[in-house]
CSV table of C-alpha atoms in Angstrom, one decimal:
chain,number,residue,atom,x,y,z
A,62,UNK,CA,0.0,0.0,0.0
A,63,UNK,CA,1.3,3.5,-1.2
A,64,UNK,CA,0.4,7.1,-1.7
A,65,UNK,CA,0.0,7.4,-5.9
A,66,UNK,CA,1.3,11.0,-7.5
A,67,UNK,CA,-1.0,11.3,-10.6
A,68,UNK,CA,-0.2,12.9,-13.5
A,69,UNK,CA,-1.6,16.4,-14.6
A,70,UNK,CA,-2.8,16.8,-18.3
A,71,UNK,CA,-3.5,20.3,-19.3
A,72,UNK,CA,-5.8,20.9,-22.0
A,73,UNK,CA,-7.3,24.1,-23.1
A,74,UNK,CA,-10.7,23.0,-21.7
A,75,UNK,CA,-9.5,23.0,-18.1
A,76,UNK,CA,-9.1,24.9,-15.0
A,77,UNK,CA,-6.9,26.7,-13.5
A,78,UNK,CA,-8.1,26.5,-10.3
A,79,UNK,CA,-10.2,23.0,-9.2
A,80,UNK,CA,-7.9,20.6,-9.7
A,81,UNK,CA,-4.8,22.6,-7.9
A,82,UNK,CA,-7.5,23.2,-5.1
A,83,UNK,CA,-8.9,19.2,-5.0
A,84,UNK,CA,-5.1,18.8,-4.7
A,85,UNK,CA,-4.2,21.3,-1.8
A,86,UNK,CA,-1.9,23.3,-4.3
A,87,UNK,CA,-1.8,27.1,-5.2
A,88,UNK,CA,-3.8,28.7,-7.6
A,89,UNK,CA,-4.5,29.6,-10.3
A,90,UNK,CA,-2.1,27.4,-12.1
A,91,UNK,CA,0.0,28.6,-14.8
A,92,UNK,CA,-2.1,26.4,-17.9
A,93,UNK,CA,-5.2,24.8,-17.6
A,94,UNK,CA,-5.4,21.2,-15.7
A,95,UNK,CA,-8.2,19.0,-17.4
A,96,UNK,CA,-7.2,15.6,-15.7
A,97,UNK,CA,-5.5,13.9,-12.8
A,98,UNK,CA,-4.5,10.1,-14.3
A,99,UNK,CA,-4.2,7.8,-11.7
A,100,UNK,CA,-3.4,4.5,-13.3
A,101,UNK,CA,-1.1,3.1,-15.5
A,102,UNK,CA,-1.7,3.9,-18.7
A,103,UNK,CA,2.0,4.0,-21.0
A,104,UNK,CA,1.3,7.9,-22.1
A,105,UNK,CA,1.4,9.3,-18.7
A,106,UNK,CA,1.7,6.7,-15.7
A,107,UNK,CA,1.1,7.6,-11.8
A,108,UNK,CA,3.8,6.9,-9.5
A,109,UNK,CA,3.6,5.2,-6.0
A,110,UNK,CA,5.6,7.8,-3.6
A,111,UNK,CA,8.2,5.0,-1.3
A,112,UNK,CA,11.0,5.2,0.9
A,113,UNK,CA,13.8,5.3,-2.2
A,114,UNK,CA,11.4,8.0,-4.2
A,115,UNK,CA,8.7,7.0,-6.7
A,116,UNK,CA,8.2,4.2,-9.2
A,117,UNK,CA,5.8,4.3,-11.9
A,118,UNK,CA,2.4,2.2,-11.5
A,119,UNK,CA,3.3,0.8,-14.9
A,120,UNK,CA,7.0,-0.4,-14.4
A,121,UNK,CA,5.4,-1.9,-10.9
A,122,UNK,CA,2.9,-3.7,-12.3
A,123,UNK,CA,5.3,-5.3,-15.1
A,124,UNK,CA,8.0,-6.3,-12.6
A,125,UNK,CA,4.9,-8.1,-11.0
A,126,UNK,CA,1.4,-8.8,-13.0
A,127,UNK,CA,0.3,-11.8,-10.6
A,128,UNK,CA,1.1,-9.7,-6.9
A,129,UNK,CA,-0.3,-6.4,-8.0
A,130,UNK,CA,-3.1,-7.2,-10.3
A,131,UNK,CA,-4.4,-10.8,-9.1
A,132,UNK,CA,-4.5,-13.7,-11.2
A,133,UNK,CA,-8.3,-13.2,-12.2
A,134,UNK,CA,-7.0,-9.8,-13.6
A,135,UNK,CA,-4.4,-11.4,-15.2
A,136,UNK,CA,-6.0,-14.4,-17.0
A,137,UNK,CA,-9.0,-12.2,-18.3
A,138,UNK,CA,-7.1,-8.9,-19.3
A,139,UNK,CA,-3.6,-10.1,-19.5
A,140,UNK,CA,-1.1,-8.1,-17.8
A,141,UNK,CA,-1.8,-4.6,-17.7
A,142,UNK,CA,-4.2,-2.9,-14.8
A,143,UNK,CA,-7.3,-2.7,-16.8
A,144,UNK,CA,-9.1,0.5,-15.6
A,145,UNK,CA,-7.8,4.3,-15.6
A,146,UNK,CA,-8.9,6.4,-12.7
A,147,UNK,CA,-9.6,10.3,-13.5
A,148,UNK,CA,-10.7,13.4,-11.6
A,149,UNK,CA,-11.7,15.5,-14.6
A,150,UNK,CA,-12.0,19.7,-14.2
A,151,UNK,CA,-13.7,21.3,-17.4
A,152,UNK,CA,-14.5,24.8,-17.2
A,153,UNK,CA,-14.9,25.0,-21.2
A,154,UNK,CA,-17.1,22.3,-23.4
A,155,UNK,CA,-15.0,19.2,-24.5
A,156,UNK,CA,-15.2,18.2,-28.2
A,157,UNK,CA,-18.1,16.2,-29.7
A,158,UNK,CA,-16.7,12.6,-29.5
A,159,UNK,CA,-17.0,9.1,-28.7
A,160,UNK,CA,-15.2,6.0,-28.4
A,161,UNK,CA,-14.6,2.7,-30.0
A,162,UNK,CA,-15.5,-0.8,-29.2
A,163,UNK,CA,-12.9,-3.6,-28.2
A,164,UNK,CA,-13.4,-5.3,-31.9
A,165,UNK,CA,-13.2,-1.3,-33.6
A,166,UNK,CA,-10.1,-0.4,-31.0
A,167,UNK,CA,-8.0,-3.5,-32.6
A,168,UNK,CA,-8.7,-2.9,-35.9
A,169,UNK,CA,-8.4,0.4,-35.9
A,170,UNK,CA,-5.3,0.4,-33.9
A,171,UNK,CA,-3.7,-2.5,-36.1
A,172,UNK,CA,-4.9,-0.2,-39.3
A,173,UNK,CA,-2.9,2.6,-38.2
A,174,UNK,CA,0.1,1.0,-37.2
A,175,UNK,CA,0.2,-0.7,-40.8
A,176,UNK,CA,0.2,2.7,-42.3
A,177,UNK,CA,2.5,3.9,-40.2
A,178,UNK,CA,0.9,6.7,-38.2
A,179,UNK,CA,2.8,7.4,-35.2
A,180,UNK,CA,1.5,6.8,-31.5
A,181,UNK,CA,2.3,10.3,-30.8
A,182,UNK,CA,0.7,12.2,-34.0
A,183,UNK,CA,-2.0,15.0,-33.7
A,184,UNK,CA,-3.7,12.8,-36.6
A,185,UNK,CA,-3.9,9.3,-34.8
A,186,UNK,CA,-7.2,7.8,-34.0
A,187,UNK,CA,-6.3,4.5,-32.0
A,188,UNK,CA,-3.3,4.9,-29.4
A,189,UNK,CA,-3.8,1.5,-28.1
A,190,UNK,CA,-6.0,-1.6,-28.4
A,191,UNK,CA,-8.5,-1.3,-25.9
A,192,UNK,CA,-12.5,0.0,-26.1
A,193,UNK,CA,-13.1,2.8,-23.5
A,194,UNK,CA,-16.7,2.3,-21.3
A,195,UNK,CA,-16.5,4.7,-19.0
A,196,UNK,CA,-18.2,6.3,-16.3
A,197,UNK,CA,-18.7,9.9,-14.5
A,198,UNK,CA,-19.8,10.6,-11.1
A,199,UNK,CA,-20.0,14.0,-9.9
A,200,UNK,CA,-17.7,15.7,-7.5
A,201,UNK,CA,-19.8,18.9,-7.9
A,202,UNK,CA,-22.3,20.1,-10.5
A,203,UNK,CA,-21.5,18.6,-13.5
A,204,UNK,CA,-23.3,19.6,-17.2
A,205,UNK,CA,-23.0,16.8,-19.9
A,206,UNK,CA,-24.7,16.3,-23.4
A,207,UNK,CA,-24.6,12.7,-23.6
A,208,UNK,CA,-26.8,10.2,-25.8
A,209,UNK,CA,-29.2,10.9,-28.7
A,210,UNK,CA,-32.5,12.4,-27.3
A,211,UNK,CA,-36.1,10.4,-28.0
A,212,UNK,CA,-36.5,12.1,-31.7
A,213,UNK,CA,-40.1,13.1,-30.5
A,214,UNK,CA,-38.5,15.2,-28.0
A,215,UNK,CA,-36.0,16.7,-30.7
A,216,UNK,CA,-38.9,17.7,-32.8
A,217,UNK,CA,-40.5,19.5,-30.2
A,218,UNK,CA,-37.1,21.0,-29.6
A,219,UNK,CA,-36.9,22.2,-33.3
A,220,UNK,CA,-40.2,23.5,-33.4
A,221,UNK,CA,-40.0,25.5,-30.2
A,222,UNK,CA,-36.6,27.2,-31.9
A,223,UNK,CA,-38.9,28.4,-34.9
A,224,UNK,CA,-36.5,28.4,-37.3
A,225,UNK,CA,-37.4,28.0,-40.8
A,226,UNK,CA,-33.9,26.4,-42.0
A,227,UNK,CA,-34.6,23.6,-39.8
A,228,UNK,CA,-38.1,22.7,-41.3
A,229,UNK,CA,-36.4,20.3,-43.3
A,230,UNK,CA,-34.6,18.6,-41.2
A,231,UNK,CA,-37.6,18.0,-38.5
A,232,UNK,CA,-39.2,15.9,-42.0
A,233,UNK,CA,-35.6,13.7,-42.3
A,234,UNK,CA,-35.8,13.2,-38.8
A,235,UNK,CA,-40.1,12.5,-38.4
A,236,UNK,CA,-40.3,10.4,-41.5
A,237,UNK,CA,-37.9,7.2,-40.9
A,238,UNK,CA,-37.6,4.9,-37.0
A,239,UNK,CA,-35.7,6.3,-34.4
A,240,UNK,CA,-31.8,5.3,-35.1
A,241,UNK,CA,-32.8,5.7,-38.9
A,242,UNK,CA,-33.3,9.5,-38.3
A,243,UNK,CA,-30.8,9.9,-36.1
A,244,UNK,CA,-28.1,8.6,-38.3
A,245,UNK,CA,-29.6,10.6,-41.8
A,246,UNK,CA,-29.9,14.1,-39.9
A,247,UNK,CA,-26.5,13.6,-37.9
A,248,UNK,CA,-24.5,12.5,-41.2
A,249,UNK,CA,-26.5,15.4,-42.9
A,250,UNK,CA,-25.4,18.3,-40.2
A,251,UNK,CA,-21.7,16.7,-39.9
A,252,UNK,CA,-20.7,16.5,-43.4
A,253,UNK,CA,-22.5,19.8,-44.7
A,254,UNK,CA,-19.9,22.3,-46.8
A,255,UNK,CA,-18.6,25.4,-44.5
A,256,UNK,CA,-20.8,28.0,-46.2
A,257,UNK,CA,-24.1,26.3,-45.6
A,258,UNK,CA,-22.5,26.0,-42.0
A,259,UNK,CA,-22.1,29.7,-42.3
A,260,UNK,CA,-26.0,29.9,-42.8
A,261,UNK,CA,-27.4,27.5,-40.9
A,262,UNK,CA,-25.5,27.7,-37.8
A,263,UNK,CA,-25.9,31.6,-37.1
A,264,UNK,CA,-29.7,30.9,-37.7
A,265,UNK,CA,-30.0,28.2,-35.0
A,266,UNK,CA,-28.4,30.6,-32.9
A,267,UNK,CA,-30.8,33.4,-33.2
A,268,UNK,CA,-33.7,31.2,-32.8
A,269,UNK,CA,-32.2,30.2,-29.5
A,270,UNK,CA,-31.8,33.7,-28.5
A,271,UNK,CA,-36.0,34.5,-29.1
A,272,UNK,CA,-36.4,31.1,-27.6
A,273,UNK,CA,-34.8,32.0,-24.4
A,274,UNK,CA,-36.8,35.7,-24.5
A,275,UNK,CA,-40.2,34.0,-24.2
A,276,UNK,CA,-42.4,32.3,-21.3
A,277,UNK,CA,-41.7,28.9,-22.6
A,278,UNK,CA,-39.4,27.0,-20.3
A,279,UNK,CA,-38.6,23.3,-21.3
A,280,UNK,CA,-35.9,24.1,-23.2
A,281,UNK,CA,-33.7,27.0,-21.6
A,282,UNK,CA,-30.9,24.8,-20.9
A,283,UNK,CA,-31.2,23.2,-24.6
A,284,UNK,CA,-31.1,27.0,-25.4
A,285,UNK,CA,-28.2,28.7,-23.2
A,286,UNK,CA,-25.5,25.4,-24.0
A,287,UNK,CA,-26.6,26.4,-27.7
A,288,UNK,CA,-25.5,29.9,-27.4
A,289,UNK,CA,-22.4,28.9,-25.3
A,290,UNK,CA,-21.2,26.6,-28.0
A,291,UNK,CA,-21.9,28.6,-30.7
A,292,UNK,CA,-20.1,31.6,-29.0
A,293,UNK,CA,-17.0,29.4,-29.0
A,294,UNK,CA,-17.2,27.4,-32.1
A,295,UNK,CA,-19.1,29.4,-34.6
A,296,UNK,CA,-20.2,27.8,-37.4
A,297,UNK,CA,-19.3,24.4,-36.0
A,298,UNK,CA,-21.3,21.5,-37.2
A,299,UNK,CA,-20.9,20.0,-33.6
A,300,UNK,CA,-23.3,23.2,-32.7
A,301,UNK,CA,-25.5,21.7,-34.6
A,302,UNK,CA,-25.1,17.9,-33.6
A,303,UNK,CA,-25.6,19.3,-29.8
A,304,UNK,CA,-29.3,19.5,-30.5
A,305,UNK,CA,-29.8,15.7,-31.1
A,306,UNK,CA,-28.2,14.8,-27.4
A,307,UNK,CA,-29.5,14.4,-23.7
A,308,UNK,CA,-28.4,17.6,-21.9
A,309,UNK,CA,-27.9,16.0,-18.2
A,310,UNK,CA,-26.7,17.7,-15.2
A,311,UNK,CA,-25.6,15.7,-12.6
A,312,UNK,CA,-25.7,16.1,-8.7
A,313,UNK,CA,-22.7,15.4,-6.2
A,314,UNK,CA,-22.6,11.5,-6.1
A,315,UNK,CA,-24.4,11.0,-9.3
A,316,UNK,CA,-23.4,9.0,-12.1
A,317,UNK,CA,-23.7,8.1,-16.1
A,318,UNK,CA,-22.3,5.2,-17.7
A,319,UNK,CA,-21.2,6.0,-21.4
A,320,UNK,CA,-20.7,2.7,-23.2
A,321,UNK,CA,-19.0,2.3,-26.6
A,322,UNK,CA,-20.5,5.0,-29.0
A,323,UNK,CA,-22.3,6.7,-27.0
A,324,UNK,CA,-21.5,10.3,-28.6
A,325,UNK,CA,-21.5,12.9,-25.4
A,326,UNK,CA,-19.8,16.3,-24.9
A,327,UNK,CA,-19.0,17.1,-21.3
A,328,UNK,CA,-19.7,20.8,-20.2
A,329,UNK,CA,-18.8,22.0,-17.2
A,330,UNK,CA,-17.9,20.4,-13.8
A,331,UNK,CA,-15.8,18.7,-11.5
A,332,UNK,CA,-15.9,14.8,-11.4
A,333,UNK,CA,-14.1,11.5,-10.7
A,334,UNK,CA,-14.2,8.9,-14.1
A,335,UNK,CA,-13.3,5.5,-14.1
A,336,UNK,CA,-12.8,3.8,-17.5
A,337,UNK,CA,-11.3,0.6,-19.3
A,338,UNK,CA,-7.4,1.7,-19.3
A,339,UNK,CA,-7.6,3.5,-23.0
A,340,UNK,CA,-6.8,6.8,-24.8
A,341,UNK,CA,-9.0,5.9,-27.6
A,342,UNK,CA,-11.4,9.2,-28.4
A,343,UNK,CA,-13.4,9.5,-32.0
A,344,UNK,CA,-13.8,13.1,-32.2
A,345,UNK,CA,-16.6,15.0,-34.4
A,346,UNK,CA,-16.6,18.7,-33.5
A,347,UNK,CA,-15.9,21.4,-31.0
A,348,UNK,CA,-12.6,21.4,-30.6
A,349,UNK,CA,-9.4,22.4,-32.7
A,350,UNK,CA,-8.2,18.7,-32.1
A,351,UNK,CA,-8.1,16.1,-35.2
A,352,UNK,CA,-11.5,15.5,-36.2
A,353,UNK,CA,-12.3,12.4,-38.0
A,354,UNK,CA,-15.8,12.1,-39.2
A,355,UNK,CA,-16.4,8.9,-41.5
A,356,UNK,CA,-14.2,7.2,-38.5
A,357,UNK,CA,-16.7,8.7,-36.1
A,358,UNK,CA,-19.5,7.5,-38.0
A,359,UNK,CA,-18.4,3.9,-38.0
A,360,UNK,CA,-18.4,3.6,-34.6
A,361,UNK,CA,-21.4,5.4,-33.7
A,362,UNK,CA,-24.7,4.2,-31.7
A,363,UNK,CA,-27.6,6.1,-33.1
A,364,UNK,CA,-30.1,4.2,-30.8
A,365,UNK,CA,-31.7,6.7,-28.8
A,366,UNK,CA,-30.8,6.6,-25.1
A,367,UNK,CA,-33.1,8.6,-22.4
A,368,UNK,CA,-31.4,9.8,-19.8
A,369,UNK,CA,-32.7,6.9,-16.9
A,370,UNK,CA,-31.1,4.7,-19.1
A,371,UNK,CA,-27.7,6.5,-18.8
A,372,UNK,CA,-28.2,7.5,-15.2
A,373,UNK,CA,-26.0,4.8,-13.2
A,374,UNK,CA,-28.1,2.6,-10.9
A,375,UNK,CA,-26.5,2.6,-7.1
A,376,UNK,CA,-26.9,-0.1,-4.2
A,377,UNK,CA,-25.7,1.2,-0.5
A,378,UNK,CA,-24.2,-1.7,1.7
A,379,UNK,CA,-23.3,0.5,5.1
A,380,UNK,CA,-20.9,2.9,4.7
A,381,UNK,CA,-20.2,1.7,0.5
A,382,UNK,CA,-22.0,2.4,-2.5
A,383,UNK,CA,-21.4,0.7,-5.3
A,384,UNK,CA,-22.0,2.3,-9.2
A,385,UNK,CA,-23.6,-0.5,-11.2
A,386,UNK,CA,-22.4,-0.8,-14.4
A,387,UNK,CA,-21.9,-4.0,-17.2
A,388,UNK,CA,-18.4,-3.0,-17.6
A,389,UNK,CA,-15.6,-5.5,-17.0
A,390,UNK,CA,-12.8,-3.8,-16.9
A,391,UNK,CA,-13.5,-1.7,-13.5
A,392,UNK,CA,-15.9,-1.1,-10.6
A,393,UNK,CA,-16.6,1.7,-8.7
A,394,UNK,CA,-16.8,2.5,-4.8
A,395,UNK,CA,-17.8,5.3,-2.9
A,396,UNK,CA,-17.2,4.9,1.0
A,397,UNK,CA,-18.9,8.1,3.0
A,398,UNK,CA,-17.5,7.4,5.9
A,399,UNK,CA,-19.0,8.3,9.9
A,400,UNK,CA,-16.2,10.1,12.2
A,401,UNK,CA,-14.1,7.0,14.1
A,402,UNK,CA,-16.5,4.5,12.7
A,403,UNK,CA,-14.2,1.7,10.6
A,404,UNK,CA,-14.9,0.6,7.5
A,405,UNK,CA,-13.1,-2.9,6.0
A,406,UNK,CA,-13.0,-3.4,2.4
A,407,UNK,CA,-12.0,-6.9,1.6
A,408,UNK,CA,-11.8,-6.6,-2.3
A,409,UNK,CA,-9.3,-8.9,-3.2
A,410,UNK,CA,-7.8,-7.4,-6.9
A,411,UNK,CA,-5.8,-4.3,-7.5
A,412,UNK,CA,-7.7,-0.9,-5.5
A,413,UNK,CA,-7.0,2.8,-6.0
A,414,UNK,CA,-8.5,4.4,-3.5
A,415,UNK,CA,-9.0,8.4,-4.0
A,416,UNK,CA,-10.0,10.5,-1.1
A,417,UNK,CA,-12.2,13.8,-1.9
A,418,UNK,CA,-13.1,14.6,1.5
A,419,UNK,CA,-12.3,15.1,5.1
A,420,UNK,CA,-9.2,12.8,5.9
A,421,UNK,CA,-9.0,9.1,6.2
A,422,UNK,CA,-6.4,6.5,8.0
A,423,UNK,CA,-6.2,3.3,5.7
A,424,UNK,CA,-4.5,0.3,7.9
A,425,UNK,CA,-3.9,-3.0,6.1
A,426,UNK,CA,-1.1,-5.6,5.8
A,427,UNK,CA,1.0,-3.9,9.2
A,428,UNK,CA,1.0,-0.8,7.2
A,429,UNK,CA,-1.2,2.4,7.8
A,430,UNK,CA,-1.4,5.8,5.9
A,431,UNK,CA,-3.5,8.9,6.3
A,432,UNK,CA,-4.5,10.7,3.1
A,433,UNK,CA,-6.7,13.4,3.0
A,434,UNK,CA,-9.3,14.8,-0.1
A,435,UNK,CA,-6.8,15.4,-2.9
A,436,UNK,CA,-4.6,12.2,-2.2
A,437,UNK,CA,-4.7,8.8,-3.6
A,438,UNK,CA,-3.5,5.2,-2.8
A,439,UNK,CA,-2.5,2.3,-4.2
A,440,UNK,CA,-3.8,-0.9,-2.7
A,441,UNK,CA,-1.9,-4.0,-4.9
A,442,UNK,CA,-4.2,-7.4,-5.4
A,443,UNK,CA,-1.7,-9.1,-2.4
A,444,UNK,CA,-2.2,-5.8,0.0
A,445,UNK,CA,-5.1,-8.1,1.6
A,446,UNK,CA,-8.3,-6.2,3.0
A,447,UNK,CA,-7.9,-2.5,4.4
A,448,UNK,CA,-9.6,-0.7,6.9
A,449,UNK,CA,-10.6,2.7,6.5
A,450,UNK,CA,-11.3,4.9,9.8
A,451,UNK,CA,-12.4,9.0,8.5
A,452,UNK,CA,-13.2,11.8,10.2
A,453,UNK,CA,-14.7,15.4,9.2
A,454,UNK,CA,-17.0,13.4,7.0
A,455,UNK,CA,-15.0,12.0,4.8
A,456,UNK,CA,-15.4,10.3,1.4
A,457,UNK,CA,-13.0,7.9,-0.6
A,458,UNK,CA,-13.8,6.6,-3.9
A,459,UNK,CA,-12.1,3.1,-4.9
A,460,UNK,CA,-11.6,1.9,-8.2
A,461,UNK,CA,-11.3,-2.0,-8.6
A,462,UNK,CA,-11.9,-4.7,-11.3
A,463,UNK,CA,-15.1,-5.7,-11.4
A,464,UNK,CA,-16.3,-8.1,-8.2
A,465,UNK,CA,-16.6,-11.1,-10.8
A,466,UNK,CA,-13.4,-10.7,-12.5
């Protein structure tokens, strides 16, 4: 058992401030930080803090697959941890994307090595072999678009927007079943020519603005992330595509489950994610990043999903509740945790446990270690069971495999 030191990605669509506070350093920071890794993923690996320094996650797990993953890990996912653990800061939208599924990640990934694309290149699609499920839980108000909306919902949406450019579209959309629609008006809005972007975009927008001016209400916050993405991508087709997808806010402690093509933009918001251990991301719009439509459309789920379906179902045991999801890969914890009351958690495979509140003593194996919110730990599949004592209400959130793993 050892603290982990994730590693800081800045990307334009981060803060300057909530991941530097989550972490108890000073702020603002001097670039934007958009994610704290803590895993062991080969582009940017956490390191477990010991007596000699710090090792990298990944070179530990190599010199030892069977003691720090467990040999359920191992025989299923070979011998590589097989989740990524995130906090995730965006104060900006991200880009219109999605990700592949295992069978798409190979092939894609064994495409692009053939032609000779480098791992490292702005152009790459596949950085590795693996599909990316993943899920978000909210650290503090978080806004997502995520999953096509019911098209009866979108047509009322359209309507409501009274714009006369987008009569058409309602008809592609209204005349054909549900992914059928979704898939002709998507590929219509992603692959239309810049100028009748230049057209239709700006008129979108100004319906949005008479929307949000009178007394009708179920669509202001369709309306204002309109506007905001527009203001930042004008003329973007993925200002368009943002009209066909769930617009979901999430409390503290709630959850979505994104599985492979699930096409989602998050918004704003603090939150821990947990995925399969991949960099794979299929991007479509809304960002200055390599877009890739036809590969985007490949991969795409145009079934509609309402947003109970991708709300994450929860079961509270005690002190432990537990994010129910079909993924394999990983499973997710959260332990709120009374003042001086223990809490054991006997998982036996590889744990990262990531406090976000209040301070916590974990004992296990003759060792003990107090963390508090902003500090992680690494719990190898040999550690044993752990005990976890908290006070000033703390929270820890604990990444595993998945119980039947």
């Amino acid at each position: 058992m050892n603290l982990l030191r994730g590693a800081i990605r800045t990307y334009a669509w981060g803060s300057r401030t909530a991941i530097a506070e989550f972490t108890g350093r000073p702020t603002p920071t001097p670039h934007p930080e958009a994610e704290l890794w803590l895993g062991a993923h080969p582009a940017d690996p956490a390191y477990l803090e010991t007596g000699g320094g710090a090792e990298s996650l990944l070179e530990v797990v190599a010199a030892d697959p069977i003691g720090q993953l467990g040999a359920a890990s191992v025989a299923e996912f070979g011998d590589q941890l097989p989740f990524l653990l995130k906090v995730l800061a965006a104060d900006e939208p991200l880009s219109l994307q999605a990700h592949p599924s295992a069978q798409q990640a190979a092939d894609g990934f064994a495409r692009e090595e053939a032609a000779g694309v480098p791992l490292n290149s702005p152009i790459r699609n596949y950085r590795d072999r693996n599909h990316k499920p993943e899920l978000v839980v909210a650290l503090d108000r978080f806004q997502a678009l995520a999953g096509f909306r019911d098209p009866g919902d979108t047509v009322d949406l359209f309507r409501a927007l009274d714009v006369e450019a987008l009569t058409p579209y309602v008809n592609l959309l209204a005349g054909q079943s549900d992914a059928d629609g979704l898939r002709a008006l998507f590929t219509t809005w992603i692959t239309l020519p810049q100028p009748s972007l230049d057209v239709l975009v700006p008129a979108v927008l100004d319906g949005a603005v008479r929307y949000l001016s009178s007394d009708d209400a179920r669509f202001v916050g369709e309306a204002r992330t309109l506007l905001e993405l527009g203001e930042r991508y004008p003329a973007d087709a993925g200002v368009l595509a943002s009209l066909l997808l769930n617009r979901l806010t999430l409390e503290p402690g709630e959850g979505i489950y994104l599985p492979a093509g699930n096409l989602h933009a998050y918004l704003r918001g603090l939150a821990v994610e947990v995925m399969a251990n991949s960099d794979n991301v299929l991007r479509g719009g809304l960002t200055p990043k390599h877009v890739d439509v036809p590969e985007l459309l490949r991969v795409l789920d145009f079934s509609p999903a309402s947003e109970a379906h991708l709300h994450v179902e929860t079961v509270t045991d005690g002190a432990q509740t537990r994010y129910r999801t079909p993924a394999r890969e990983f499973a997710l914890s959260r332990f709120d945790l009374a003042d001086g009351e223990p809490t054991q958690v006997g998982i036996k495979g590889p744990r990262i446990l990531l406090c976000t509140q209040g301070d916590v003593t974990l004992d296990g194996s003759g060792t003990g270690l107090k963390v508090r919110a902003g500090q992680s730990v690494w719990v190898p599949a040999d550690g044993g069971s752990v005990t976890l004592t908290g006070r000033s209400d703390a929270r820890v959130f604990m990444a595993t495999v998945d119980a039947d793993a």
